Coordinates of C-alpha atoms and ligand atoms in Angstrom, one line a residue:
Chain A
M1 CA -10.7 -50.7 6.0
E2 CA -9.4 -50.3 2.5
Q3 CA -5.7 -49.7 2.5
L4 CA -4.1 -47.7 -0.3
Q5 CA -0.6 -47.5 -1.4
L6 CA 1.0 -44.1 -1.9
K7 CA 0.1 -43.1 -5.4
K8 CA 1.2 -39.9 -7.2
V9 CA -1.3 -38.6 -9.6
D10 CA -1.3 -35.5 -11.9
I11 CA -4.9 -34.3 -12.2
I12 CA -4.5 -30.6 -11.3
F13 CA -1.3 -29.7 -13.1
G14 CA -1.5 -32.2 -15.9
W15 CA -3.0 -30.3 -18.7
D16 CA -5.2 -32.0 -21.2
E17 CA -4.6 -29.6 -24.1
K18 CA -7.7 -30.6 -25.9
V19 CA -10.1 -29.4 -23.2
T20 CA -9.6 -25.9 -21.8
P21 CA -11.2 -24.7 -18.6
I22 CA -13.7 -22.5 -20.4
D23 CA -14.8 -25.6 -22.5
V24 CA -15.5 -27.3 -19.2
Y25 CA -17.6 -24.4 -18.2
D26 CA -19.5 -24.5 -21.5
K27 CA -20.2 -28.2 -21.2
T28 CA -21.2 -28.0 -17.5
I29 CA -23.7 -25.2 -17.7
K30 CA -25.7 -27.1 -20.2
K31 CA -26.8 -29.2 -17.2
S32 CA -29.3 -28.0 -14.6
A33 CA -27.9 -26.5 -11.4
D34 CA -29.5 -29.4 -9.5
S35 CA -27.8 -32.0 -11.5
I36 CA -24.4 -30.3 -11.0
I37 CA -25.0 -30.3 -7.3
L38 CA -25.8 -34.0 -7.5
D39 CA -22.6 -34.6 -9.3
M40 CA -20.6 -32.8 -6.6
I41 CA -22.3 -34.7 -3.8
D42 CA -21.9 -38.0 -5.6
S43 CA -18.2 -37.2 -6.2
G44 CA -17.7 -37.1 -2.4
L45 CA -15.5 -34.0 -2.7
K46 CA -14.8 -32.5 0.7
G47 CA -13.3 -29.0 1.2
R48 CA -9.6 -29.1 0.7
G49 CA -8.8 -26.2 3.1
G50 CA -8.7 -28.5 6.1
A51 CA -12.2 -28.5 7.6
G52 CA -13.5 -31.0 5.0
F53 CA -17.2 -29.9 4.6
P54 CA -18.9 -31.6 1.6
T55 CA -18.6 -29.1 -1.2
G56 CA -21.9 -30.2 -2.9
L57 CA -23.9 -29.6 0.2
K58 CA -22.4 -26.2 0.7
W59 CA -23.4 -25.3 -2.8
K60 CA -26.9 -26.8 -2.3
F61 CA -27.5 -24.9 0.9
T62 CA -26.5 -21.6 -0.7
R63 CA -28.6 -22.3 -3.8
N64 CA -31.6 -22.9 -1.5
E65 CA -31.4 -19.5 0.1
D66 CA -33.6 -16.8 -1.2
S67 CA -31.7 -13.6 -1.6
D68 CA -31.2 -10.6 -3.9
A69 CA -27.4 -11.1 -3.9
K70 CA -25.2 -14.1 -3.4
Y71 CA -21.4 -14.4 -3.7
V72 CA -18.7 -17.0 -4.6
I73 CA -15.5 -16.4 -2.8
C74 CA -12.2 -18.2 -3.4
N75 CA -10.2 -18.4 -0.2
A76 CA -6.6 -17.9 -1.2
D77 CA -5.5 -16.7 2.2
E78 CA -3.3 -19.6 2.8
G79 CA -1.2 -18.9 5.9
E80 CA -0.8 -22.2 7.6
P81 CA 3.0 -22.7 8.2
G82 CA 4.1 -25.5 5.9
T83 CA 1.4 -24.9 3.2
F84 CA 2.2 -23.4 -0.2
K85 CA -0.1 -25.4 -2.5
D86 CA -2.6 -22.6 -3.3
R87 CA 0.2 -20.3 -4.5
E88 CA 1.3 -22.9 -6.9
I89 CA -2.2 -23.6 -8.2
L90 CA -2.9 -19.9 -8.7
D91 CA 0.4 -19.5 -10.5
R92 CA 0.1 -22.5 -12.8
V93 CA -3.6 -23.2 -13.4
P94 CA -5.6 -20.2 -12.3
E95 CA -8.2 -20.7 -15.1
K96 CA -9.3 -23.9 -13.5
V97 CA -10.0 -21.9 -10.3
F98 CA -12.0 -19.3 -12.2
T99 CA -13.9 -22.0 -13.9
G100 CA -14.8 -23.7 -10.6
M101 CA -16.0 -20.3 -9.4
A102 CA -18.1 -19.6 -12.5
I103 CA -19.8 -23.0 -12.3
C104 CA -20.5 -22.4 -8.6
A105 CA -22.0 -19.0 -9.5
Y106 CA -24.2 -20.6 -12.1
V107 CA -25.4 -23.2 -9.6
I108 CA -26.2 -20.8 -6.7
G109 CA -27.1 -17.7 -8.8
A110 CA -24.2 -15.3 -8.0
R111 CA -23.2 -12.3 -10.0
E112 CA -20.0 -11.4 -8.1
G113 CA -17.1 -13.6 -7.2
Y114 CA -13.9 -12.6 -5.3
I115 CA -10.5 -14.2 -4.9
Y116 CA -9.0 -13.2 -1.6
V117 CA -5.3 -13.6 -2.1
R118 CA -3.0 -13.3 1.0
G119 CA -0.9 -10.1 1.0
E120 CA 2.3 -12.3 1.0
Y121 CA 1.4 -13.3 -2.5
N122 CA 1.0 -9.8 -3.9
F123 CA 3.6 -10.6 -6.6
L124 CA 1.0 -12.9 -8.2
L125 CA -1.6 -10.2 -8.6
K126 CA -0.4 -8.5 -11.8
S127 CA -0.5 -11.6 -13.9
L128 CA -3.5 -13.0 -12.1
Q129 CA -5.4 -9.8 -12.9
K130 CA -4.7 -10.2 -16.6
K131 CA -5.9 -13.7 -16.6
V132 CA -9.1 -12.7 -14.6
D133 CA -9.8 -10.0 -17.1
L134 CA -9.5 -12.4 -20.0
F135 CA -11.7 -14.9 -18.2
N136 CA -14.3 -12.3 -17.4
Q137 CA -14.4 -11.3 -21.0
Q138 CA -15.0 -15.0 -22.0
L139 CA -17.8 -15.1 -19.5
A140 CA -19.3 -11.9 -20.9
E141 CA -19.2 -13.3 -24.5
R142 CA -21.2 -16.2 -23.2
K143 CA -23.8 -13.8 -21.8
S144 CA -23.0 -14.7 -18.3
D145 CA -23.5 -11.9 -15.8
F146 CA -20.9 -13.3 -13.4
T147 CA -17.7 -11.3 -12.8
I148 CA -14.6 -12.2 -10.8
Y149 CA -12.7 -9.6 -8.8
L150 CA -9.4 -9.8 -7.0
R151 CA -8.9 -8.7 -3.4
S152 CA -5.7 -8.8 -1.4
G153 CA -5.2 -9.5 2.3
S154 CA -2.7 -7.7 4.5
G155 CA -0.9 -10.3 6.4
A156 CA -3.2 -11.8 9.0
Y157 CA -3.3 -15.5 9.3
V158 CA -6.7 -15.5 11.0
C159 CA -8.3 -14.1 7.8
G160 CA -8.1 -17.5 6.3
E161 CA -11.0 -18.3 8.7
E162 CA -14.0 -17.7 6.5
S163 CA -15.9 -15.2 8.6
A164 CA -12.8 -13.3 9.4
L165 CA -12.2 -13.1 5.7
F166 CA -15.6 -11.5 5.2
E167 CA -15.0 -9.0 7.9
S168 CA -11.7 -8.1 6.2
M169 CA -13.4 -7.7 2.8
E170 CA -16.0 -5.5 4.5
G171 CA -13.2 -3.2 5.6
K172 CA -13.0 -4.2 9.2
R173 CA -10.6 -6.0 11.6
G174 CA -10.4 -9.6 10.4
E175 CA -12.0 -11.0 13.5
P176 CA -13.9 -14.3 13.2
R177 CA -17.7 -14.0 13.8
N178 CA -19.9 -16.2 15.9
K179 CA -21.4 -19.2 14.1
P180 CA -24.2 -19.8 13.3
P181 CA -25.2 -18.2 11.0
Y182 CA -23.0 -20.0 8.5
P183 CA -21.8 -18.3 5.3
T184 CA -24.3 -20.3 3.2
V185 CA -27.0 -18.1 5.0
S186 CA -25.1 -15.0 5.9
G187 CA -21.6 -14.5 4.5
Y188 CA -20.0 -11.5 2.7
N189 CA -22.2 -8.4 3.2
G190 CA -24.6 -10.6 5.2
K191 CA -25.6 -12.4 2.0
P192 CA -25.5 -16.2 1.2
T193 CA -22.0 -17.0 0.2
V194 CA -20.1 -20.0 -1.0
I195 CA -16.5 -19.8 0.2
N196 CA -14.2 -22.5 -1.1
N197 CA -10.5 -23.0 -0.9
V198 CA -8.4 -22.6 -4.1
E199 CA -7.8 -26.3 -4.3
T200 CA -11.4 -27.2 -3.8
L201 CA -12.5 -25.0 -6.7
V202 CA -9.9 -26.6 -8.9
Y203 CA -11.3 -30.0 -8.1
T204 CA -14.9 -28.9 -8.8
C205 CA -13.6 -28.0 -12.3
E206 CA -11.9 -31.3 -12.6
I207 CA -15.0 -33.2 -11.5
C208 CA -17.1 -31.4 -14.1
R209 CA -14.5 -32.4 -16.7
M210 CA -13.9 -36.0 -15.8
G211 CA -17.2 -36.9 -14.2
S212 CA -17.9 -37.9 -10.6
E213 CA -17.4 -41.6 -11.3
K214 CA -13.9 -41.1 -12.4
F215 CA -13.1 -38.8 -9.5
K216 CA -14.5 -41.3 -7.0
S217 CA -12.1 -44.0 -8.3
F218 CA -9.3 -42.1 -6.6
G219 CA -8.7 -42.3 -2.9
T220 CA -10.8 -44.3 -0.4
F221 CA -14.4 -44.5 0.6
D222 CA -14.0 -41.9 3.3
S223 CA -11.5 -39.8 1.4
R224 CA -12.5 -39.4 -2.2
G225 CA -10.1 -38.2 -4.8
S226 CA -6.6 -36.8 -4.6
K227 CA -5.1 -33.9 -2.9
V228 CA -2.1 -31.5 -3.2
F229 CA 0.5 -31.9 -0.5
S230 CA 3.1 -29.3 0.5
V231 CA 6.1 -31.2 1.6
S232 CA 8.8 -29.4 3.7
G233 CA 11.2 -29.9 6.5
D234 CA 13.8 -32.6 6.6
T235 CA 13.3 -34.0 3.2
P236 CA 15.6 -34.3 0.2
T237 CA 12.6 -33.6 -2.1
P238 CA 10.6 -30.7 -0.7
G239 CA 7.8 -29.4 -3.0
I240 CA 4.3 -29.9 -4.1
Y241 CA 2.9 -33.4 -4.9
E242 CA -0.5 -34.5 -5.8
L243 CA -1.3 -37.8 -4.1
E244 CA -4.3 -40.0 -3.7
L245 CA -5.9 -39.7 -0.3
G246 CA -6.0 -42.5 2.2
M247 CA -2.4 -43.6 2.1
P248 CA -0.5 -44.9 5.1
L249 CA 1.9 -42.4 6.6
K250 CA 4.6 -45.1 6.5
D251 CA 4.6 -45.0 2.7
F252 CA 4.8 -41.2 2.7
V253 CA 7.8 -41.2 5.0
E254 CA 9.5 -43.9 2.8
E255 CA 9.0 -41.8 -0.2
F256 CA 9.8 -38.3 1.1
A257 CA 11.8 -38.4 4.3
D258 CA 15.6 -38.6 4.5
G259 CA 15.7 -42.0 6.3
D260 CA 15.9 -40.5 9.7
A261 CA 12.4 -39.1 10.3
K262 CA 11.3 -39.0 13.9
A263 CA 8.1 -37.1 13.5
V264 CA 5.7 -35.7 10.8
Q265 CA 3.6 -32.7 11.5
I266 CA 0.4 -33.3 9.5
G267 CA -1.8 -30.3 8.7
G268 CA 0.6 -27.5 9.5
A269 CA 1.1 -25.7 12.8
S270 CA -2.5 -26.4 13.8
G271 CA -2.3 -30.1 12.9
H272 CA -1.1 -33.2 14.6
C273 CA 2.4 -34.4 15.2
V274 CA 2.8 -38.1 14.6
P275 CA 5.9 -39.8 16.1
R276 CA 7.9 -42.5 14.4
K277 CA 6.2 -45.3 16.4
K278 CA 2.9 -44.4 14.9
F279 CA 3.9 -44.1 11.2
N280 CA 2.6 -47.6 10.5
E281 CA -0.9 -47.2 11.9
T282 CA -1.6 -43.6 10.6
I283 CA -3.7 -43.0 7.6
I284 CA -3.7 -39.6 5.8
G285 CA -7.3 -38.8 5.0
F286 CA -10.6 -38.2 6.6
E287 CA -10.6 -41.7 8.1
G288 CA -7.3 -41.0 9.8
I289 CA -5.7 -37.6 10.1
P290 CA -7.2 -35.1 7.7
T291 CA -5.0 -32.4 6.5
G292 CA -5.1 -29.1 4.6
G293 CA -2.0 -30.5 2.8
S294 CA 1.0 -29.5 4.9
M295 CA 3.4 -32.3 5.7
M296 CA 6.4 -31.2 7.6
I297 CA 9.1 -33.8 8.3
F298 CA 11.5 -33.6 11.3
N299 CA 14.5 -35.8 11.6
S300 CA 16.4 -36.8 14.7
T301 CA 18.6 -33.7 14.7
R302 CA 15.6 -31.5 15.5
S303 CA 14.6 -30.4 19.0
M304 CA 10.8 -30.9 19.3
Y305 CA 10.9 -28.3 22.0
N306 CA 12.0 -25.7 19.4
V307 CA 9.3 -27.0 17.1
L308 CA 6.6 -26.5 19.6
H309 CA 8.1 -23.2 20.7
D310 CA 7.9 -21.9 17.1
Y311 CA 4.3 -23.0 16.7
L312 CA 3.3 -21.3 20.0
E313 CA 5.0 -18.1 19.0
F314 CA 3.2 -18.2 15.8
F315 CA -0.2 -18.6 17.4
T316 CA 0.5 -16.0 20.0
E317 CA 1.3 -13.5 17.3
E318 CA -1.6 -14.4 15.0
S319 CA -4.4 -14.8 17.6
C320 CA -6.8 -12.0 16.8
G321 CA -7.2 -11.3 20.5
Q322 CA -11.0 -11.4 20.5
C323 CA -11.5 -14.1 23.0
T324 CA -9.6 -14.6 26.3
P325 CA -9.0 -18.3 26.2
C326 CA -7.1 -17.9 22.9
R327 CA -5.4 -14.6 23.5
V328 CA -4.2 -15.4 27.1
G329 CA -4.0 -19.1 26.5
C330 CA -1.5 -18.9 23.7
Q331 CA 0.7 -16.7 25.8
Q332 CA 0.5 -18.9 28.8
L333 CA 1.4 -22.0 26.9
L334 CA 4.4 -20.3 25.4
K335 CA 5.6 -19.0 28.8
G336 CA 4.6 -22.3 30.4
I337 CA 6.9 -24.5 28.2
E338 CA 9.7 -21.9 28.7
A339 CA 9.3 -22.1 32.4
V340 CA 9.3 -25.9 32.4
K341 CA 12.4 -26.0 30.2
K342 CA 14.2 -23.6 32.6
G343 CA 13.2 -25.7 35.5
E344 CA 11.2 -22.9 37.0
K345 CA 8.1 -25.1 36.9
S346 CA 8.0 -28.8 37.6
P347 CA 7.3 -31.2 34.6
T348 CA 3.9 -31.9 36.0
Y349 CA 3.0 -28.4 35.0
L350 CA 2.7 -29.7 31.4
E351 CA -0.4 -31.5 32.5
D352 CA -2.0 -28.2 33.6
L353 CA -1.0 -26.7 30.3
K354 CA -2.6 -29.6 28.4
K355 CA -5.8 -28.9 30.3
L356 CA -5.6 -25.3 29.3
T357 CA -5.5 -26.3 25.6
L358 CA -8.6 -28.5 26.2
T359 CA -10.3 -25.4 27.6
M360 CA -9.2 -23.5 24.6
K361 CA -10.7 -26.2 22.4
I362 CA -14.1 -25.7 23.9
A363 CA -14.1 -22.0 24.7
A364 CA -12.3 -20.4 21.8
K365 CA -14.4 -18.9 19.1
C366 CA -12.6 -20.0 16.0
G367 CA -10.4 -22.7 14.7
L368 CA -7.2 -20.9 15.6
G369 CA -7.7 -21.1 19.3
Q370 CA -9.5 -24.4 19.1
S371 CA -6.7 -26.2 17.3
V372 CA -3.7 -25.2 19.4
A373 CA -4.4 -28.3 21.4
N374 CA -3.5 -30.5 18.4
P375 CA 0.2 -29.7 18.1
F376 CA 0.5 -29.0 21.8
I377 CA -0.8 -32.3 23.1
S378 CA 0.7 -34.5 20.3
I379 CA 4.2 -33.0 20.8
V380 CA 4.1 -32.9 24.6
D381 CA 2.8 -36.5 24.8
N382 CA 5.2 -38.0 22.3
F383 CA 8.3 -36.0 23.1
K384 CA 7.9 -35.2 26.7
E385 CA 11.6 -35.6 27.5
E386 CA 12.6 -33.1 24.9
I387 CA 10.2 -30.5 26.3
I388 CA 11.4 -31.0 29.8
Y389 CA 15.2 -31.5 29.4
Chain B
M1 CA -4.5 19.7 -0.3
T2 CA -1.4 17.9 0.8
N3 CA 0.1 15.1 -1.2
T4 CA -1.3 12.5 1.2
E5 CA -4.7 14.0 1.0
N6 CA -4.5 14.0 -2.8
L7 CA -3.5 10.4 -2.8
V8 CA -6.4 9.5 -0.5
H9 CA -8.8 11.3 -2.7
E10 CA -7.5 9.5 -5.8
L11 CA -7.8 6.2 -4.1
V12 CA -11.3 6.9 -2.9
E13 CA -12.3 8.0 -6.4
K14 CA -10.9 4.7 -7.7
H15 CA -12.3 2.3 -5.1
G16 CA -15.5 4.1 -3.9
R17 CA -16.7 5.5 -0.6
D18 CA -18.2 2.3 0.6
R19 CA -16.8 0.7 3.7
N20 CA -16.0 -2.4 1.7
S21 CA -13.4 -0.3 -0.1
L22 CA -11.4 0.5 3.1
M23 CA -8.9 -2.3 2.7
P24 CA -7.9 -1.5 -0.9
I25 CA -7.6 2.2 0.0
L26 CA -5.4 1.4 3.0
Q27 CA -3.3 -0.9 0.9
G28 CA -3.0 1.7 -1.9
L29 CA -1.7 4.2 0.6
V30 CA 0.8 1.8 2.1
S31 CA 2.1 0.8 -1.3
Q32 CA 2.8 4.5 -2.0
E33 CA 3.9 5.9 1.3
K34 CA 5.1 2.7 3.0
F35 CA 3.0 3.4 6.1
L36 CA -0.3 5.0 7.3
S37 CA 0.4 8.3 8.8
E38 CA -2.1 10.0 11.2
E39 CA -2.8 12.5 8.5
A40 CA -3.6 9.7 6.0
M41 CA -5.9 7.9 8.4
I42 CA -7.8 11.1 9.3
A43 CA -8.2 11.9 5.6
I44 CA -9.5 8.4 4.9
A45 CA -11.9 8.7 7.8
K46 CA -13.3 12.0 6.5
E47 CA -13.7 10.7 3.0
L48 CA -15.5 7.5 4.1
D49 CA -17.4 9.1 6.9
L50 CA -15.9 6.9 9.6
S51 CA -14.3 7.8 12.8
A52 CA -10.5 8.0 12.7
A53 CA -10.3 5.6 15.6
D54 CA -12.2 3.1 13.5
V55 CA -9.8 3.4 10.6
Y56 CA -6.9 3.1 13.0
G57 CA -8.5 0.1 14.6
T58 CA -8.7 -1.7 11.3
A59 CA -5.3 -0.7 10.0
S60 CA -3.5 -1.7 13.2
F61 CA -4.9 -5.2 12.9
Y62 CA -2.9 -6.1 9.9
T63 CA 0.8 -6.9 9.7
F64 CA 1.3 -5.3 6.3
L65 CA -0.5 -2.1 7.1
D66 CA 2.1 -0.3 9.1
T67 CA 1.1 2.6 11.2
V68 CA 4.7 3.7 12.1
P69 CA 7.1 5.1 9.6
R70 CA 9.0 2.6 7.5
G71 CA 11.9 2.8 5.1
K72 CA 11.6 3.0 1.3
N73 CA 12.1 -0.7 1.1
I74 CA 10.8 -3.2 3.6
I75 CA 12.7 -6.4 4.0
R76 CA 10.9 -9.3 5.7
I77 CA 12.6 -12.5 6.7
C78 CA 10.3 -15.5 7.3
K79 CA 11.0 -16.7 10.9
T80 CA 8.5 -19.6 11.0
I81 CA 9.4 -23.2 11.4
S82 CA 10.6 -24.4 7.9
C83 CA 12.7 -21.2 7.4
H84 CA 13.9 -21.5 11.0
M85 CA 15.1 -25.0 10.2
R86 CA 17.0 -23.6 7.3
N87 CA 18.9 -21.1 9.1
K88 CA 17.0 -17.9 8.8
D89 CA 19.0 -16.6 11.8
E90 CA 22.1 -16.5 9.7
I91 CA 20.3 -14.3 7.1
I92 CA 19.0 -12.0 9.8
A93 CA 22.5 -11.7 11.3
V94 CA 24.1 -10.7 8.0
L95 CA 21.4 -8.2 7.2
E96 CA 21.6 -6.6 10.6
D97 CA 25.3 -6.3 10.1
Q98 CA 25.0 -4.9 6.6
L99 CA 22.3 -2.4 7.3
K100 CA 23.5 -1.6 10.8
V101 CA 20.0 -2.0 12.3
K102 CA 18.3 -4.6 14.4
V103 CA 15.1 -6.4 13.4
G104 CA 12.2 -3.9 13.7
E105 CA 14.4 -0.9 12.9
T106 CA 14.8 1.5 9.9
T107 CA 18.2 2.6 8.5
H108 CA 19.2 6.2 9.1
D109 CA 18.9 7.1 5.5
K110 CA 15.3 5.7 5.6
R111 CA 16.1 3.3 2.8
F112 CA 15.4 0.0 4.5
T113 CA 13.3 -1.4 7.3
L114 CA 14.2 -4.9 8.5
L115 CA 11.4 -7.0 9.8
T116 CA 10.5 -10.6 10.4
A117 CA 7.3 -12.2 9.2
N118 CA 5.3 -15.3 9.7
C119 CA 5.2 -18.1 7.1
L120 CA 5.4 -16.5 3.6
G121 CA 4.2 -19.6 1.8
W122 CA 7.6 -20.8 0.4
C123 CA 8.4 -23.4 3.1
H124 CA 10.0 -25.8 0.6
K125 CA 12.4 -23.1 -0.4
G126 CA 13.4 -21.6 2.8
P127 CA 14.9 -19.4 4.0
V128 CA 12.7 -16.8 2.3
M129 CA 13.1 -13.0 2.1
L130 CA 10.4 -10.7 0.9
V131 CA 11.5 -7.2 -0.2
N132 CA 8.4 -5.1 -0.6
D133 CA 6.4 -7.4 -2.9
E134 CA 9.3 -9.3 -4.4
V135 CA 10.1 -12.8 -3.1
F136 CA 13.5 -14.3 -2.8
P137 CA 13.4 -18.0 -2.0
E138 CA 16.4 -20.1 -0.9
V139 CA 18.5 -17.1 0.1
T140 CA 22.0 -17.6 1.3
P141 CA 23.8 -15.0 3.4
Q142 CA 25.8 -14.0 0.3
K143 CA 22.6 -13.7 -1.8
A144 CA 20.9 -11.6 0.8
I145 CA 23.7 -9.1 0.7
E146 CA 23.6 -8.9 -3.0
I147 CA 19.9 -8.4 -3.1
V148 CA 20.2 -5.4 -0.7
E149 CA 23.0 -4.0 -2.9
E150 CA 20.8 -4.3 -5.9
Y151 CA 18.1 -2.3 -4.1
I152 CA 20.6 0.3 -3.1
K153 CA 21.8 0.6 -6.7
K154 CA 18.2 0.9 -7.9
S155 CA 17.4 3.7 -5.5
N156 CA 20.5 5.7 -6.2
Ligands
SF4_1 S1 -10.0 -18.3 18.9 FE1 -8.3 -16.8 18.8 S2 -8.2 -16.1 16.7 FE2 -10.2 -17.2 17.0 S3 -11.6 -15.5 17.5 FE3 -10.8 -16.2 19.4 S4 -9.0 -14.9 19.8 FE4 -9.5 -14.7 17.7
FES2 S1 8.0 -21.3 7.0 FE1 9.1 -19.7 5.9 S2 7.8 -19.6 4.2 FE2 6.7 -21.1 5.3

C-alpha cells in the first residue's frame, strides 16, 4: 500500500486571484455534461460528508433520470460533534460552493438549488444571502435558468441525513426515509436530486478549475485528493486544516497533539476511537478509517468513560425516535454504562451492550442508529478499565 | 385579527401556502415571538390547510422551534464533548448564579431563558455560547457575565 506523509495543502482557501469561481463556471459549461461527469469520475472524488459515495456517479445517475424537475441541494447541516469545516467554507469561500452547485445543475438539468444551513449557523445567513443574490444575478446574466435559495434548519442533528433533510424542507418532521429509493431517483419533492456536502461541492469546483489529473495527484489511490479536517480536543493548535488523504494517524498525532495523546476519535461522535497503540497502523482515508473530517484528540487526563457518556447522551437526544432499536437502544446503552460504572451491573454486561449496538447496526433505519456501534465498541474494547472502574 | 394572526398572515404571504413553506413560517414566528404559541400553530394550520396536530408534530421535532414560552433572549451553552472538555460547566454555573435560574428556566422578568445545546460547530473554540443568533466562542466565566450585561443594557 502506498504510504503518505502528512502534507498540508491549501486548495480550498488558497485563492488564485486570477480565476474567480464564476470564471470556472464559464469555462466548465463549454464542455458537455457527459464530459464533466467523466472528469468527476476520473478525479476519484468521493463525498466529503462521511459516506464517501463517488460524486461523479451520483451526478450521472441523476442526469440519467427522466423528470420534469430536478434539484441540487447543498447539505450544510453539519452537526457531528467535532466538525466545523462547513461553517468555515461557507464563511470564507461560499462562491466556490455556489459554483459547484451551478455546474452540477448544468450537468443534471436542474433549475432550483438549495443550501440547507443548520439553524446554529443562522448568523451566517445575512451575508450568505447577499452573496447568493449576487451569484444568482451572474447566472442570470449568462442566461442560465438556475437559481440558488437558502433554507435554514432548526437544530436537529438527524437532518444532516439526506432524506431527513428533504422531509424537513418539505415542512415535516425530519425523520429519515426508507432507502431505496435513493435521492438520485426520488429526493426533494420526490424528484431526482443531487445532494452533496458543502466540502464536496467546493472540490467539484476545484476539479473543474485544476483538472482531474491534478486533483488525482493528491492523496492515495483509494483516497484521492485532500480534505478539510476539524481538529479539536487536547491540542495546542485546534482549528481547520486541509490535508492530503491517506496519511498515517501517527503523523497526525505528532503534528497536532500535545505529546500526551491517548486516543483520537476519528469522524466525530459517530466515528471510531483509535487508542495510542494503534496510531502507527491506522491510515486516515478510505483505505483505513474514512472520516467526515472531525479529529478529536484526548490526552491521558481524560476519562474515556465521560467521553463515551457524552456521546451516548448526544445520540439519545438526537435520535429521531422513529425506530425502536435506535430510540430504545441509545437509552439502554447510556443507562447500561452508568449501571456498570456504579457496580449495579457486572462488567460482563458490557458484552451484552456491545451485542445491542450490533443489533442497532443492522436494524436501525439510518446512519445515526447504525453508527452508534462505532464509538461504543471502539471505546469499550480499548478502554474497558476506564468504563468499569 | 390578533398580532400573532397578523404575523402568521404576513409570513404566509411571504413564503406561500405550500407545505414546503412550513419551516420558514415556523422559523419566522419563532424569531419574532420566541416560541410557537397554541394560537400561532392553530393560525398556521388554518392558513396552510393542515391539522393543528400536524403543525405541532412538526414544530415539536426541532430544538430551535420552542413550543413553550421563552424569554426575550435565549442563551444556549454547548454541552457536547469539546465544550465539556473546556469547562462549559463553569459557564453554566456563573450564568445560573447571575440570572437566578436553572438550565431550562426563564427569568422572572422574561428577559432570558437559559438552555444547553448540542454541538454548535465551534468545537475548536469552546466553550461556546449562543445568544439568540449571535455566537460567542471561547467564553470565560467573566466574559459570559459581561455578554449578559450587554444584553440587559440593550433591552433597557
Ligand atoms: S436510526 Fe435513529 S435517527 Fe435513524 S431513523 Fe431510526 S430512530 Fe431515527
Ligand atoms: S462541542 Fe461545543 S461547539 Fe462542538
